[in-house]
C-alpha cells in the first residue's frame, strides 16, 4: 500500500477544503453575520494547517493501484465530512457533534437527509455551506482535485474509478486531468444555467444560488422549511427538469458538446432512464389525480416527485407520504433504481438494473437452449465478464448492508416503514423516506448510534460500497502497520 501518496492526496484535499470554507465566510460577511463568518475562517485555517502538515513530507512513489485508490477515496470522504461538520459545531448552530457530522455527511454525499427542524433559523453562511457541500460532493472531491492539481503518475484513473458512480468508468480524453476538467466545466455550466433560469422565474438571488447548487449535486437541502413548495410553478418545473438532467450520464453532454451525436443518441442507459421516468409520471399522475383540483397540478407534483426521487435529490413540493399506496410504492422502487452511471445522482444506477435484467434473461434462455452461447450486450457492445461479476457482487453486498443496517436500526424501536425507508433513503442518497422520515419530517429523533449507522449507509451508497468497506478490512491496517514498522527499522539502521 502506497501510504505516502495516500497521505499526500489527503493533504491536498484538506487544503482545498480549507480554501472552500472561505466561500461561506464571505457570504457571512455579505449578510453582516460577522461572528459566523469568523468561525468559518477559523475552521478554514485549521483545515489548511492540517493539510500543510500532512503534505510536508516528500512523496517518492507515485504509483496508485486500485486498492490504494479505494483507500484514498474512503479516507478522503470521511475526513472531508469531519472538517465540513466543524463549522456547524463552532458556530453552535448544530452544537451536537453527531448531529453536525450527520448533516455534513448528508451534504457531501448529496443525500439531503437532515436533522434540522427549522431550516430558516440558520444563518445565510450556514445555509450556503449546506448547499455548497452538495455541489462539492456531487461530482466528487477527488475529481475536483484531479481537475485542478496535476497529480503525478499514470494510475490516477484508479482515483476517478473509485469515486465515480456506475458499473465502469473510463477516460473521455487522453489525460485524466483533461477528462476531470471537462466534466467540471459541464457541471459548472449547467449549474450557472439553472441559476439564471431560476432568477427569471422570480426566485430570490440567494435562494436561486442555493437551489441550483443543491440540484446540481442532486442533494436536496433547501433554504425554506417547506423545501420547494412555496415557489412558483415555473421555478418548480425548472428545478424538475434540471434534476432529470443531472441524473443523466455526463458522457452524454460531452458527446453533444463535441458533436459526437451518434454516440450521444445511442446511449442505451439514457434511453432506459427516460423510459422509466415517462412510465412513472403517467402511472403516478393517474393514481393521484383524484386528490387534486386540476390535471396540471397533479402532473406538476408527479413530474417533480419522480424527478426528485429517481435523481436522488430529495426536494419536495408535496407530502407524498399522504399519496395512495401504489404511488408511494412506485416512488420507493425508483429510489432503488436511481439515476444513470456517471451522473451526480444516487441509487443502484440504471445501468446495473439493466445488466441484472439482461443477466436474468440470458439465464432463462440457457435453461431453454442449454447449448446456446449468448453474450450480454449494452449499446451494441458485449459486456465483459468482469463487469458482470462486479455488478452481481455489488447487488449481493448492497443487500447484505441493507439487511444488517435495518436489523440494527430495529433496536431503536421505530415502526417498520420508518426503519426500512430510512436505510433506503440513506443508502440510495435520496433524503426523504416515509412515516417518521417523510418529506415533511426529519432524522433528528434518531439516537447518536443510529445516526452513525445511517452515516455509514450514506457514505457506502455514495462511494459504491467498496471504497468504504475496504477501510474495515484487517489486511489494509496490517499492511499499513507493517510498512511503518519497516520504515522505523530502516531509519534505525541508517542512523
XYZ file of C-alpha atoms in Angstrom:
495
model
C 0.000 0.000 0.000
C 1.362 3.401 -1.024
C 0.563 5.176 2.259
C 2.765 8.205 1.477
C 0.846 9.001 -1.707
C -2.497 8.441 0.055
C -1.344 10.853 2.774
C -0.381 13.372 0.057
C -3.864 13.153 -1.520
C -5.465 13.624 1.914
C -3.272 16.680 2.448
C -4.361 18.228 -0.851
C -7.993 17.521 -0.046
C -7.726 19.274 3.348
C -6.027 22.284 1.751
C -8.745 22.565 -0.882
C -11.495 22.225 1.718
C -9.805 24.970 3.752
C -9.992 27.262 0.713
C -13.622 26.284 0.025
C -14.614 27.105 3.633
C -13.716 30.727 2.938
C -16.627 30.999 0.487
C -19.378 30.727 3.165
C -17.240 33.072 5.288
C -17.567 35.686 2.511
C -21.323 35.032 2.357
C -21.458 35.681 6.114
C -19.660 38.999 5.637
C -22.075 39.941 2.846
C -25.043 39.420 5.192
C -23.232 41.047 8.160
C -23.010 37.747 10.090
C -19.560 38.615 11.406
C -19.366 36.065 14.236
C -20.478 33.229 11.915
C -18.039 34.380 9.248
C -15.184 34.423 11.787
C -16.000 30.834 12.812
C -15.779 29.644 9.209
C -12.405 31.387 8.816
C -11.105 29.603 11.945
C -12.165 26.196 10.633
C -10.667 27.059 7.218
C -7.315 27.839 8.874
C -7.429 24.572 10.857
C -8.173 22.550 7.713
C -5.462 24.357 5.743
C -2.893 23.877 8.520
C -3.654 20.153 8.810
C -3.245 19.843 5.051
C 0.125 21.590 5.115
C 1.349 19.374 7.965
C 0.178 16.177 6.238
C 1.780 17.207 2.956
C 5.131 18.356 4.323
C 6.823 15.001 3.674
C 8.031 14.352 0.117
C 6.369 11.573 -1.890
C 8.770 9.304 -3.777
C 6.482 6.571 -5.078
C 3.676 7.880 -7.333
C 2.137 4.526 -8.224
C -1.506 4.203 -7.232
C -3.149 0.799 -7.550
C -6.920 0.221 -7.385
C -6.667 -0.753 -3.716
C -4.825 2.488 -2.940
C -7.388 4.480 -4.924
C -10.235 2.968 -2.887
C -8.454 3.597 0.431
C -7.645 7.195 -0.535
C -11.244 7.783 -1.630
C -12.819 6.327 1.530
C -10.411 8.186 3.822
C -10.850 11.481 1.935
C -14.629 11.409 2.243
C -14.535 10.706 5.984
C -12.001 13.493 6.625
C -13.892 15.824 4.265
C -17.106 15.246 6.238
C -15.315 15.760 9.562
C -13.961 19.193 8.638
C -17.279 20.019 6.974
C -19.044 19.368 10.287
C -16.773 21.634 12.363
C -18.388 24.955 11.278
C -21.788 23.706 12.492
C -20.316 22.956 15.930
C -18.101 26.044 16.202
C -20.943 28.418 15.247
C -23.191 26.493 17.712
C -25.909 26.295 15.074
C -25.689 22.492 15.404
C -23.880 22.119 18.747
C -24.117 18.313 18.971
C -21.178 16.752 17.087
C -23.079 13.661 15.903
C -25.864 15.869 14.522
C -23.298 18.126 12.833
C -21.485 15.119 11.371
C -24.784 13.673 10.131
C -25.623 16.973 8.395
C -22.130 17.171 6.872
C -22.110 13.572 5.620
C -25.625 14.053 4.256
C -24.444 17.192 2.464
C -21.276 15.849 0.862
C -22.848 12.520 -0.120
C -25.723 14.552 -1.643
C -28.252 12.593 0.417
C -30.214 15.571 1.748
C -31.464 13.895 4.938
C -31.424 16.459 7.721
C -31.684 16.718 11.499
C -32.780 20.374 11.366
C -36.328 21.191 12.442
C -36.197 24.879 11.458
C -34.003 25.489 8.408
C -34.975 29.147 8.147
C -33.445 29.853 11.589
C -29.952 29.114 10.225
C -27.546 31.861 9.159
C -27.037 32.652 5.473
C -23.444 31.414 5.692
C -24.520 28.015 7.041
C -27.391 27.671 4.586
C -24.918 28.382 1.796
C -22.385 25.901 3.200
C -25.030 23.154 3.346
C -25.891 23.657 -0.338
C -22.223 24.110 -1.259
C -21.400 20.698 0.250
C -23.908 19.217 -2.213
C -22.186 20.931 -5.111
C -18.723 19.821 -3.953
C -19.813 16.231 -3.349
C -21.974 15.939 -6.465
C -19.159 15.460 -8.961
C -16.705 14.309 -6.296
C -13.913 15.993 -4.369
C -11.220 13.781 -5.918
C -12.472 14.528 -9.436
C -12.145 18.194 -8.435
C -8.570 17.592 -7.200
C -7.710 15.804 -10.462
C -9.186 18.728 -12.421
C -7.076 21.444 -10.780
C -3.952 19.708 -9.395
C -1.516 17.747 -11.596
C -1.100 14.542 -9.559
C 1.908 12.545 -10.715
C 1.723 9.002 -12.050
C -0.392 7.424 -14.768
C -2.568 5.445 -12.378
C -4.733 8.331 -11.159
C -7.595 6.813 -13.187
C -7.965 4.487 -10.180
C -8.916 7.520 -8.078
C -11.565 8.532 -10.584
C -12.914 4.992 -10.810
C -13.067 4.631 -7.019
C -15.097 7.819 -6.575
C -17.269 7.923 -9.707
C -20.604 6.156 -9.814
C -21.697 3.284 -12.014
C -20.562 -0.060 -13.367
C -17.409 1.187 -15.107
C -15.562 4.455 -15.664
C -13.156 5.279 -18.445
C -11.328 8.289 -19.845
C -13.106 10.840 -22.005
C -9.803 12.331 -23.135
C -6.177 11.040 -23.226
C -5.302 12.764 -19.928
C -7.229 12.201 -16.692
C -6.747 15.870 -15.758
C -8.402 16.934 -19.030
C -11.286 14.481 -18.526
C -11.913 15.744 -14.980
C -11.687 19.385 -16.118
C -14.233 18.811 -18.925
C -16.641 17.104 -16.508
C -16.400 20.008 -14.058
C -16.859 22.612 -16.793
C -20.058 20.869 -17.914
C -21.155 20.582 -14.284
C -20.479 24.260 -13.548
C -22.077 25.374 -16.820
C -25.342 23.537 -16.117
C -25.385 24.944 -12.554
C -24.984 28.516 -13.814
C -27.679 27.972 -16.452
C -30.156 26.762 -13.819
C -29.288 29.715 -11.558
C -30.047 32.191 -14.364
C -33.336 30.487 -15.259
C -34.437 30.486 -11.608
C -33.808 34.237 -11.475
C -36.114 34.630 -14.479
C -38.695 32.569 -12.534
C -38.550 35.339 -9.861
C -36.791 33.250 -7.238
C -34.617 35.406 -4.879
C -30.903 35.510 -5.712
C -29.749 33.756 -2.530
C -32.383 31.041 -2.927
C -31.509 30.601 -6.612
C -27.817 30.040 -5.864
C -28.542 27.501 -3.146
C -31.235 25.627 -5.068
C -29.060 25.500 -8.198
C -26.130 24.012 -6.252
C -28.368 21.548 -4.420
C -29.997 20.484 -7.696
C -26.649 20.102 -9.460
C -25.362 17.830 -6.713
C -28.785 16.106 -6.556
C -28.695 16.762 -2.817
C -31.915 18.485 -1.810
C -31.012 20.811 1.074
C -33.358 23.791 0.820
C -33.373 27.238 2.410
C -37.070 27.170 3.347
C -38.883 24.848 5.745
C -41.291 23.753 3.000
C -38.424 22.904 0.603
C -39.660 23.977 -2.873
C -43.413 24.063 -2.244
C -43.807 27.852 -1.888
C -42.002 28.767 -5.123
C -43.775 29.456 -8.417
C -44.890 26.777 -10.881
C -42.168 27.982 -13.282
C -39.464 27.521 -10.636
C -40.738 24.024 -9.804
C -40.657 22.952 -13.453
C -37.146 24.397 -13.931
C -35.844 22.536 -10.878
C -37.598 19.332 -12.002
C -36.090 19.496 -15.497
C -32.592 20.077 -14.125
C -32.970 17.223 -11.647
C -33.618 14.934 -14.612
C -30.656 16.476 -16.456
C -28.221 15.968 -13.569
C -29.404 12.356 -13.321
C -28.141 11.707 -16.863
C -24.691 10.237 -17.571
C -22.384 13.225 -18.136
C -20.809 11.408 -21.066
C -23.976 12.410 -22.982
C -23.183 16.114 -22.524
C -19.572 15.504 -23.518
C -20.672 13.813 -26.737
C -23.141 16.610 -27.503
C -20.540 19.284 -26.723
C -18.011 17.753 -29.128
C -20.694 16.906 -31.729
C -20.483 13.153 -31.361
C -24.224 12.884 -31.910
C -24.228 9.242 -32.970
C -22.759 8.159 -29.630
C -24.992 10.560 -27.707
C -28.253 9.265 -29.146
C -27.276 5.599 -28.853
C -26.661 5.577 -25.091
C -28.892 2.692 -24.036
C -28.790 3.559 -20.342
C -30.110 7.074 -21.011
C -32.932 5.670 -23.147
C -33.951 3.259 -20.361
C -33.676 6.098 -17.810
C -36.159 8.299 -19.647
C -38.394 5.306 -20.377
C -38.680 4.609 -16.640
C -39.382 8.312 -15.992
C -42.225 8.515 -18.520
C -43.837 5.333 -17.178
C -43.580 6.546 -13.559
C -45.031 10.009 -14.323
C -48.021 8.550 -16.195
C -48.713 5.907 -13.509
C -48.437 8.297 -10.548
C -50.445 11.093 -12.211
C -53.240 8.622 -12.924
C -53.080 7.388 -9.317
C -53.175 10.806 -7.584
C -55.334 12.893 -9.938
C -58.390 12.466 -7.680
C -56.533 14.281 -4.851
C -56.007 17.462 -6.938
C -58.267 20.162 -8.285
C -56.806 20.020 -11.807
C -54.829 17.701 -14.063
C -51.986 20.237 -14.349
C -51.463 20.387 -10.566
C -51.369 16.579 -10.335
C -48.973 16.404 -13.291
C -46.674 19.066 -11.791
C -46.346 17.267 -8.468
C -45.956 13.914 -10.216
C -43.229 15.203 -12.544
C -41.450 16.876 -9.643
C -41.591 13.956 -7.199
C -40.498 11.423 -9.822
C -37.586 13.749 -10.640
C -36.585 14.267 -7.026
C -36.707 10.528 -6.228
C -35.123 8.968 -9.335
C -32.347 11.592 -9.333
C -31.994 11.124 -5.531
C -32.247 14.894 -4.963
C -34.825 14.943 -2.172
C -36.656 18.232 -2.762
C -40.410 18.182 -2.162
C -43.435 20.078 -3.472
C -45.961 17.809 -1.766
C -46.176 15.382 1.129
C -46.124 12.191 -0.950
C -46.441 10.205 2.280
C -50.177 11.069 2.027
C -50.469 9.734 -1.537
C -52.137 6.377 -2.328
C -50.181 3.201 -1.583
C -49.426 2.495 -5.261
C -47.793 5.905 -5.830
C -45.744 5.646 -2.629
C -44.559 2.141 -3.516
C -43.561 3.196 -7.032
C -41.550 6.142 -5.632
C -39.708 3.813 -3.239
C -38.907 1.490 -6.155
C -37.487 4.465 -8.079
C -35.291 5.172 -5.049
C -33.537 1.844 -5.578
C -33.217 2.276 -9.355
C -31.695 5.743 -9.125
C -30.156 7.685 -11.973
C -27.543 6.919 -14.637
C -23.942 5.889 -14.049
C -21.575 8.836 -14.366
C -24.193 11.295 -13.078
C -24.405 13.128 -9.763
C -27.431 11.033 -8.732
C -27.616 8.103 -6.340
C -29.335 4.725 -6.238
C -28.124 1.442 -7.701
C -27.940 3.054 -11.169
C -29.973 2.262 -14.272
C -27.015 0.523 -15.957
C -26.761 -2.047 -13.153
C -30.507 -2.694 -13.160
C -30.401 -3.132 -16.953
C -27.457 -5.538 -16.719
C -29.190 -7.533 -13.996
C -32.361 -7.866 -16.096
C -30.288 -8.942 -19.116
C -28.426 -11.484 -16.969
C -31.729 -12.983 -15.816
C -32.960 -13.099 -19.432
C -29.739 -14.819 -20.534
C -30.033 -17.367 -17.724
C -33.624 -18.194 -18.747
C -32.514 -18.711 -22.377
C -29.764 -21.027 -21.143
C -32.397 -23.190 -19.448
C -34.449 -23.280 -22.664
C -31.460 -23.708 -25.023
C -28.617 -25.282 -22.963
C -26.158 -25.308 -25.878
C -26.700 -21.726 -26.942
C -23.948 -19.168 -26.393
C -25.205 -15.617 -25.930
C -23.281 -12.548 -24.847
C -24.904 -9.778 -22.821
C -24.695 -6.505 -24.718
C -25.068 -2.839 -23.827
C -25.198 -0.247 -26.608
C -24.428 -2.991 -29.160
C -21.175 -3.999 -27.450
C -20.573 -7.210 -25.459
C -20.279 -6.675 -21.710
C -17.067 -8.112 -20.260
C -17.375 -10.922 -17.741
C -15.507 -8.819 -15.166
C -18.180 -6.100 -15.368
C -20.970 -8.672 -14.985
C -19.205 -10.199 -11.989
C -18.718 -6.808 -10.306
C -22.416 -5.946 -10.810
C -23.504 -9.261 -9.259
C -21.140 -8.758 -6.305
C -22.443 -5.196 -5.897
C -26.056 -6.387 -5.599
C -25.162 -9.075 -3.034
C -23.076 -6.630 -0.973
C -25.801 -3.988 -1.180
C -28.391 -6.483 0.080
C -26.168 -7.566 2.998
C -25.503 -3.968 4.127
C -29.191 -3.084 3.749
C -30.365 -6.046 5.844
C -27.734 -5.538 8.582
C -28.455 -1.784 8.787
C -32.206 -2.359 9.017
C -31.707 -5.050 11.658
C -29.524 -2.766 13.788
C -31.966 0.143 13.429
C -34.810 -2.107 14.561
C -33.371 -1.893 18.103
C -34.236 1.814 18.027
C -37.883 0.852 18.434
C -39.450 2.660 15.467
C -42.062 1.311 13.086
C -41.048 -0.932 10.192
C -41.845 1.635 7.484
C -39.623 4.239 9.151
C -36.721 1.811 9.581
C -36.778 0.383 6.044
C -37.239 3.733 4.293
C -34.552 5.384 6.477
C -31.997 2.851 5.278
C -33.365 3.099 1.724
C -33.131 6.905 1.723
C -29.595 6.948 3.122
C -28.069 4.091 1.110
C -29.529 5.484 -2.125
C -28.643 9.073 -1.125
C -32.252 10.173 -1.669
C -33.065 12.123 1.514
C -36.712 11.630 2.490
C -38.404 8.334 3.230
C -41.842 7.557 4.622
C -43.597 7.731 8.005
C -41.314 9.441 10.592
C -38.728 10.320 7.899
C -41.257 11.505 5.288
C -40.821 14.682 3.211
C -42.254 16.894 5.996
C -40.201 15.220 8.760
C -36.504 14.812 9.592
C -33.972 12.449 11.188
C -33.457 14.357 14.464
C -35.292 11.742 16.583
C -32.619 9.102 15.990
C -30.030 8.470 18.726
C -26.293 9.008 18.117
C -25.577 5.335 17.360
C -28.469 5.116 14.888
C -27.159 8.238 13.131
C -23.728 6.572 12.891
C -25.311 3.594 11.105
C -27.120 5.907 8.701
C -23.939 7.949 8.113
C -22.163 4.722 7.180
C -25.013 3.913 4.781
C -24.811 7.362 3.177
C -21.051 7.089 2.618
C -21.318 3.491 1.409
C -24.061 4.438 -1.051
C -22.201 7.469 -2.428
C -18.896 5.588 -2.785
C -20.488 2.499 -4.362
C -19.843 0.389 -1.228
C -16.305 -0.957 -1.691
C -14.099 2.159 -1.234
C -15.642 2.464 2.240
C -15.771 -1.253 3.082
C -12.089 -1.709 2.234
C -11.179 0.580 5.151
C -12.597 -2.064 7.515
C -10.561 -4.924 6.061
C -7.837 -6.147 8.508
C -5.299 -6.592 5.694
C -5.292 -2.859 4.957
C -4.339 -1.944 8.517
C -1.880 -4.838 8.779
C -0.117 -3.653 5.606
C -0.040 -0.096 6.963
C 1.472 -1.056 10.333
C 3.944 -3.481 8.720
C 5.123 -0.717 6.403
C 5.530 1.720 9.310
C 7.493 -0.924 11.211
C 9.806 -1.489 8.240
C 10.379 2.262 7.875
C 11.318 2.575 11.564
C 13.757 -0.327 11.290
C 15.313 1.209 8.171
C 15.750 4.587 9.915
C 17.431 2.924 12.920
C 19.745 1.008 10.588
C 20.715 4.177 8.712
C 21.358 6.047 11.968
